[in-house]
mmCIF file of C-alpha atoms in Angstrom:
data_model
loop_
_atom_site.group_PDB
_atom_site.id
_atom_site.type_symbol
_atom_site.label_atom_id
_atom_site.label_comp_id
_atom_site.label_asym_id
_atom_site.label_seq_id
_atom_site.Cartn_x
_atom_site.Cartn_y
_atom_site.Cartn_z
ATOM 1 C CA UNK X 1 66.345 39.906 96.787
ATOM 2 C CA UNK X 2 66.749 37.570 94.665
ATOM 3 C CA UNK X 3 64.094 35.184 95.833
ATOM 4 C CA UNK X 4 65.257 32.051 97.007
ATOM 5 C CA UNK X 5 64.595 31.540 100.810
ATOM 6 C CA UNK X 6 66.147 29.129 103.366
ATOM 7 C CA UNK X 7 65.705 28.680 106.731
ATOM 8 C CA UNK X 8 66.160 28.936 108.966
ATOM 9 C CA UNK X 9 68.916 31.577 109.592
ATOM 10 C CA UNK X 10 70.658 30.268 111.771
ATOM 11 C CA UNK X 11 71.417 26.794 113.826
ATOM 12 C CA UNK X 12 73.264 26.373 117.182
ATOM 13 C CA UNK X 13 74.110 22.154 117.208
ATOM 14 C CA UNK X 14 75.450 19.398 119.385
ATOM 15 C CA UNK X 15 78.264 17.090 117.362
ATOM 16 C CA UNK X 16 76.227 13.402 117.247
ATOM 17 C CA UNK X 17 73.076 15.093 116.149
ATOM 18 C CA UNK X 18 71.060 16.364 112.727
ATOM 19 C CA UNK X 19 69.864 18.873 111.557
ATOM 20 C CA UNK X 20 67.114 19.687 108.221
ATOM 21 C CA UNK X 21 68.055 23.320 106.329
ATOM 22 C CA UNK X 22 65.230 24.058 104.145
ATOM 23 C CA UNK X 23 64.546 26.206 100.766
ATOM 24 C CA UNK X 24 62.061 27.594 98.976
ATOM 25 C CA UNK X 25 63.636 27.590 95.415
ATOM 26 C CA UNK X 26 62.278 31.117 92.959
ATOM 27 C CA UNK X 27 58.626 31.238 91.225
ATOM 28 C CA UNK X 28 59.174 28.956 87.929
ATOM 29 C CA UNK X 29 62.775 27.660 89.226
ATOM 30 C CA UNK X 30 63.045 23.862 88.327
ATOM 31 C CA UNK X 31 66.837 22.779 89.536
ATOM 32 C CA UNK X 32 67.567 23.050 92.988
ATOM 33 C CA UNK X 33 71.736 22.888 94.304
ATOM 34 C CA UNK X 34 73.174 23.420 97.529
ATOM 35 C CA UNK X 35 76.817 24.474 99.230
ATOM 36 C CA UNK X 36 78.439 24.606 101.720
ATOM 37 C CA UNK X 37 81.389 27.454 102.694
ATOM 38 C CA UNK X 38 83.723 27.230 105.421
ATOM 39 C CA UNK X 39 85.493 30.014 106.866
ATOM 40 C CA UNK X 40 86.650 32.403 103.942
ATOM 41 C CA UNK X 41 87.108 28.839 101.997
ATOM 42 C CA UNK X 42 85.388 28.516 98.412
ATOM 43 C CA UNK X 43 82.346 27.719 97.606
ATOM 44 C CA UNK X 44 81.677 23.588 97.475
ATOM 45 C CA UNK X 45 78.551 22.097 95.949
ATOM 46 C CA UNK X 46 76.942 19.329 97.739
ATOM 47 C CA UNK X 47 74.186 18.414 95.294
ATOM 48 C CA UNK X 48 71.490 19.998 92.497
ATOM 49 C CA UNK X 49 68.227 18.062 91.796
ATOM 50 C CA UNK X 50 66.037 19.330 88.916
ATOM 51 C CA UNK X 51 62.070 18.936 89.110
ATOM 52 C CA UNK X 52 62.735 15.882 92.011
ATOM 53 C CA UNK X 53 65.116 13.966 90.200
ATOM 54 C CA UNK X 54 68.972 14.206 91.676
ATOM 55 C CA UNK X 55 70.854 15.640 88.285
ATOM 56 C CA UNK X 56 74.378 15.740 89.906
ATOM 57 C CA UNK X 57 76.713 15.274 92.949
ATOM 58 C CA UNK X 58 79.587 16.635 94.413
ATOM 59 C CA UNK X 59 81.874 16.304 97.540
ATOM 60 C CA UNK X 60 78.860 15.809 99.448
ATOM 61 C CA UNK X 61 79.324 13.154 102.312
ATOM 62 C CA UNK X 62 77.240 10.295 103.024
ATOM 63 C CA UNK X 63 76.124 12.003 106.650
ATOM 64 C CA UNK X 64 74.048 14.678 104.149
ATOM 65 C CA UNK X 65 71.492 13.978 101.955
ATOM 66 C CA UNK X 66 69.098 15.972 100.755
ATOM 67 C CA UNK X 67 65.562 16.075 98.615
ATOM 68 C CA UNK X 68 63.393 17.896 96.550
ATOM 69 C CA UNK X 69 59.985 17.078 96.895
ATOM 70 C CA UNK X 70 56.643 18.399 94.599
ATOM 71 C CA UNK X 71 56.411 21.586 95.226
ATOM 72 C CA UNK X 72 59.535 22.174 94.544
ATOM 73 C CA UNK X 73 61.332 22.602 97.386
ATOM 74 C CA UNK X 74 64.461 21.291 98.768
ATOM 75 C CA UNK X 75 64.953 20.132 102.123
ATOM 76 C CA UNK X 76 69.141 19.388 102.595
ATOM 77 C CA UNK X 77 69.578 16.291 106.204
ATOM 78 C CA UNK X 78 72.976 17.047 108.191
ATOM 79 C CA UNK X 79 73.294 13.797 110.670
ATOM 80 C CA UNK X 80 76.018 12.944 113.168
ATOM 81 C CA UNK X 81 77.508 16.688 113.057
ATOM 82 C CA UNK X 82 80.527 17.153 113.863
ATOM 83 C CA UNK X 83 82.767 20.444 114.538
ATOM 84 C CA UNK X 84 83.858 20.981 110.884
ATOM 85 C CA UNK X 85 79.853 20.049 109.044
ATOM 86 C CA UNK X 86 80.302 24.332 111.232
ATOM 87 C CA UNK X 87 79.580 26.474 108.141
ATOM 88 C CA UNK X 88 77.342 28.017 105.982
ATOM 89 C CA UNK X 89 75.305 25.953 103.847
ATOM 90 C CA UNK X 90 73.659 27.870 100.907
ATOM 91 C CA UNK X 91 70.639 26.919 98.857
ATOM 92 C CA UNK X 92 70.758 27.999 94.580
ATOM 93 C CA UNK X 93 68.601 27.975 91.958
ATOM 94 C CA UNK X 94 68.074 28.022 88.651
ATOM 95 C CA UNK X 95 65.244 28.075 85.694
ATOM 96 C CA UNK X 96 67.108 25.088 83.932
ATOM 97 C CA UNK X 97 69.196 22.156 84.169
ATOM 98 C CA UNK X 98 72.303 25.123 84.150
ATOM 99 C CA UNK X 99 73.079 25.633 81.040
ATOM 100 C CA UNK X 100 73.131 29.443 80.902
ATOM 101 C CA UNK X 101 71.010 29.476 83.968
ATOM 102 C CA UNK X 102 72.595 31.968 86.394
ATOM 103 C CA UNK X 103 72.034 30.726 89.548
ATOM 104 C CA UNK X 104 70.354 31.901 91.883
ATOM 105 C CA UNK X 105 71.265 32.214 95.200
ATOM 106 C CA UNK X 106 69.592 32.748 99.288
ATOM 107 C CA UNK X 107 70.949 34.090 101.947
ATOM 108 C CA UNK X 108 72.363 30.645 103.739
ATOM 109 C CA UNK X 109 71.385 28.974 106.950
ATOM 110 C CA UNK X 110 74.651 29.755 109.330
ATOM 111 C CA UNK X 111 75.242 26.181 111.302
ATOM 112 C CA UNK X 112 77.416 26.009 114.430
ATOM 113 C CA UNK X 113 78.156 22.494 115.480
ATOM 114 C CA UNK X 114 79.479 23.053 119.514
ATOM 115 C CA UNK Z 22 91.894 18.587 85.730
ATOM 116 C CA UNK Z 23 90.082 21.857 86.155
ATOM 117 C CA UNK Z 24 91.244 24.623 87.471
ATOM 118 C CA UNK Z 25 90.506 28.451 87.944
ATOM 119 C CA UNK Z 26 92.749 31.025 89.388
ATOM 120 C CA UNK Z 27 92.436 34.480 90.740
ATOM 121 C CA UNK Z 28 94.009 37.036 92.478
ATOM 122 C CA UNK Z 29 93.789 36.930 96.645
ATOM 123 C CA UNK Z 30 93.008 39.875 97.388
ATOM 124 C CA UNK Z 31 93.048 43.858 94.823
ATOM 125 C CA UNK Z 32 93.108 46.790 97.028
ATOM 126 C CA UNK Z 33 91.756 49.853 94.923
ATOM 127 C CA UNK Z 34 90.758 53.551 95.556
ATOM 128 C CA UNK Z 35 87.326 54.526 95.881
ATOM 129 C CA UNK Z 36 85.888 56.194 92.267
ATOM 130 C CA UNK Z 37 88.755 54.353 90.895
ATOM 131 C CA UNK Z 38 88.717 51.647 87.690
ATOM 132 C CA UNK Z 39 89.614 47.824 88.741
ATOM 133 C CA UNK Z 40 90.497 44.590 86.902
ATOM 134 C CA UNK Z 41 90.240 41.504 88.680
ATOM 135 C CA UNK Z 42 91.593 38.648 86.616
ATOM 136 C CA UNK Z 43 90.582 35.129 86.307
ATOM 137 C CA UNK Z 44 92.163 32.275 84.555
ATOM 138 C CA UNK Z 45 90.940 28.817 83.673
ATOM 139 C CA UNK Z 46 92.355 25.389 82.747
ATOM 140 C CA UNK Z 47 88.429 23.279 81.682
ATOM 141 C CA UNK Z 48 87.781 20.448 79.198
ATOM 142 C CA UNK Z 49 84.803 22.069 76.987
ATOM 143 C CA UNK Z 50 83.864 25.264 78.579
ATOM 144 C CA UNK Z 51 80.852 26.124 78.737
ATOM 145 C CA UNK Z 52 80.641 29.798 80.073
ATOM 146 C CA UNK Z 53 81.850 31.903 83.087
ATOM 147 C CA UNK Z 54 80.128 33.590 85.537
ATOM 148 C CA UNK Z 55 80.757 36.412 87.825
ATOM 149 C CA UNK Z 56 79.235 37.144 91.388
ATOM 150 C CA UNK Z 57 79.806 39.156 93.602
ATOM 151 C CA UNK Z 58 79.124 38.015 97.760
ATOM 152 C CA UNK Z 59 80.276 40.593 101.046
ATOM 153 C CA UNK Z 60 80.759 38.729 104.199
ATOM 154 C CA UNK Z 61 78.686 36.312 105.328
ATOM 155 C CA UNK Z 62 76.119 37.108 102.866
ATOM 156 C CA UNK Z 63 74.889 35.033 99.864
ATOM 157 C CA UNK Z 64 76.733 35.169 96.037
ATOM 158 C CA UNK Z 65 75.001 37.504 93.391
ATOM 159 C CA UNK Z 66 74.870 37.363 90.184
ATOM 160 C CA UNK Z 67 77.096 40.033 87.816
ATOM 161 C CA UNK Z 68 77.454 38.632 84.465
ATOM 162 C CA UNK Z 69 78.039 35.775 82.023
ATOM 163 C CA UNK Z 70 79.955 35.347 79.536
ATOM 164 C CA UNK Z 71 80.665 32.511 76.968
ATOM 165 C CA UNK Z 72 81.153 34.474 73.624
ATOM 166 C CA UNK Z 73 84.696 36.247 72.893
ATOM 167 C CA UNK Z 74 83.904 39.385 74.369
ATOM 168 C CA UNK Z 75 83.859 42.487 76.271
ATOM 169 C CA UNK Z 76 79.514 42.635 78.470
ATOM 170 C CA UNK Z 77 78.813 45.428 80.077
ATOM 171 C CA UNK Z 78 76.762 46.027 83.094
ATOM 172 C CA UNK Z 79 76.370 49.607 84.413
ATOM 173 C CA UNK Z 80 79.267 50.066 86.350
ATOM 174 C CA UNK Z 81 80.620 46.792 85.838
ATOM 175 C CA UNK Z 82 82.402 45.375 82.899
ATOM 176 C CA UNK Z 83 83.456 41.104 81.939
ATOM 177 C CA UNK Z 84 85.481 40.386 78.974
ATOM 178 C CA UNK Z 85 86.581 36.699 78.052
ATOM 179 C CA UNK Z 86 88.750 35.198 75.562
ATOM 180 C CA UNK Z 87 88.556 31.610 74.898
ATOM 181 C CA UNK Z 88 91.159 30.719 73.671
ATOM 182 C CA UNK Z 89 93.025 32.212 76.614
ATOM 183 C CA UNK Z 90 90.795 30.489 79.366
ATOM 184 C CA UNK Z 91 90.921 34.403 80.052
ATOM 185 C CA UNK Z 92 88.642 36.747 81.815
ATOM 186 C CA UNK Z 93 88.291 39.752 83.466
ATOM 187 C CA UNK Z 94 85.747 41.512 85.803
ATOM 188 C CA UNK Z 95 86.466 45.883 85.365
ATOM 189 C CA UNK Z 96 84.351 47.798 88.009
ATOM 190 C CA UNK Z 97 84.591 51.187 87.236
ATOM 191 C CA UNK Z 98 83.768 54.447 89.158
ATOM 192 C CA UNK Z 99 84.846 52.618 92.831
ATOM 193 C CA UNK Z 100 82.105 53.029 95.883
ATOM 194 C CA UNK Z 101 82.612 51.816 99.092
ATOM 195 C CA UNK Z 102 79.845 48.896 99.289
ATOM 196 C CA UNK Z 103 81.867 47.407 95.734
ATOM 197 C CA UNK Z 104 83.660 46.506 98.962
ATOM 198 C CA UNK Z 105 82.929 42.364 98.483
ATOM 199 C CA UNK Z 106 84.448 39.674 97.292
ATOM 200 C CA UNK Z 107 83.977 38.729 92.946
ATOM 201 C CA UNK Z 108 84.338 34.876 91.802
ATOM 202 C CA UNK Z 109 85.154 33.300 88.465
ATOM 203 C CA UNK Z 110 83.045 30.627 88.485
ATOM 204 C CA UNK Z 111 83.079 28.466 85.104
ATOM 205 C CA UNK Z 112 81.136 25.780 83.388
ATOM 206 C CA UNK Z 113 82.289 23.417 81.658
ATOM 207 C CA UNK Z 114 81.980 19.357 79.596
ATOM 208 C CA UNK Z 115 84.494 17.926 82.056
ATOM 209 C CA UNK Z 116 82.999 18.931 85.266
ATOM 210 C CA UNK Z 117 79.506 17.122 83.562
ATOM 211 C CA UNK Z 118 78.212 21.427 83.834
ATOM 212 C CA UNK Z 119 78.415 22.088 87.238
ATOM 213 C CA UNK Z 120 79.750 25.560 87.758
ATOM 214 C CA UNK Z 121 83.667 25.050 89.152
ATOM 215 C CA UNK Z 122 84.351 28.402 91.308
ATOM 216 C CA UNK Z 123 87.775 30.513 91.815
ATOM 217 C CA UNK Z 124 88.247 30.809 95.759
ATOM 218 C CA UNK Z 125 87.291 34.560 94.783
ATOM 219 C CA UNK Z 126 88.980 37.808 94.826
ATOM 220 C CA UNK Z 127 88.267 40.317 98.354
ATOM 221 C CA UNK Z 128 88.950 43.225 96.754
ATOM 222 C CA UNK Z 129 88.910 46.597 99.133
ATOM 223 C CA UNK Z 130 88.354 49.861 97.899
ATOM 224 C CA UNK Z 131 90.474 53.063 100.257
ATOM 225 C CA UNK Z 132 88.874 56.110 100.209
#
């Protein structure tokens, strides 16, 4: 158990809808990262927050947004969903802003868009 | 630009040793990580190298040569549960210190 909690575990929704994925980092970790992993694809970095502030953006679509709250949990909002958004979405956390700290991943949310 | 290369798939026998290679091209190298990922599960941290040399952790070891842009993960005494994908990830200045991930090496262990 990495200590990173993601909910829900599974999500099935229709095209055009909006969903929110939730992540609680490990105790003491200030950084939260969101990744997307499509079937048999590599990990695609979406966005990083550190202590409530956005730190870095990757290949995140404009339809997607995220935030990190004062209690350090984070939410990833996906809107106007398309079939191609079906994927595993992982949240990871680390102690610092990143440099030498390994990322610890949650078990992911499997999103299916029908 | 940044690039990380790993073999797509490897097969090895239970009890044997396997070496998974990773080569990278980056500017301002700042560390290399190895992760294990079972299908449909979360990646789990295995090792971190920032200086040249070998880091040993039980059955798993990781080696880094910064001058060659090369790392390998060595798995000894292979067990069936080691069947998984192994991901190499590099942190560098030219990626704004975000991890750049390889596509992963799928390791198949046969009895």
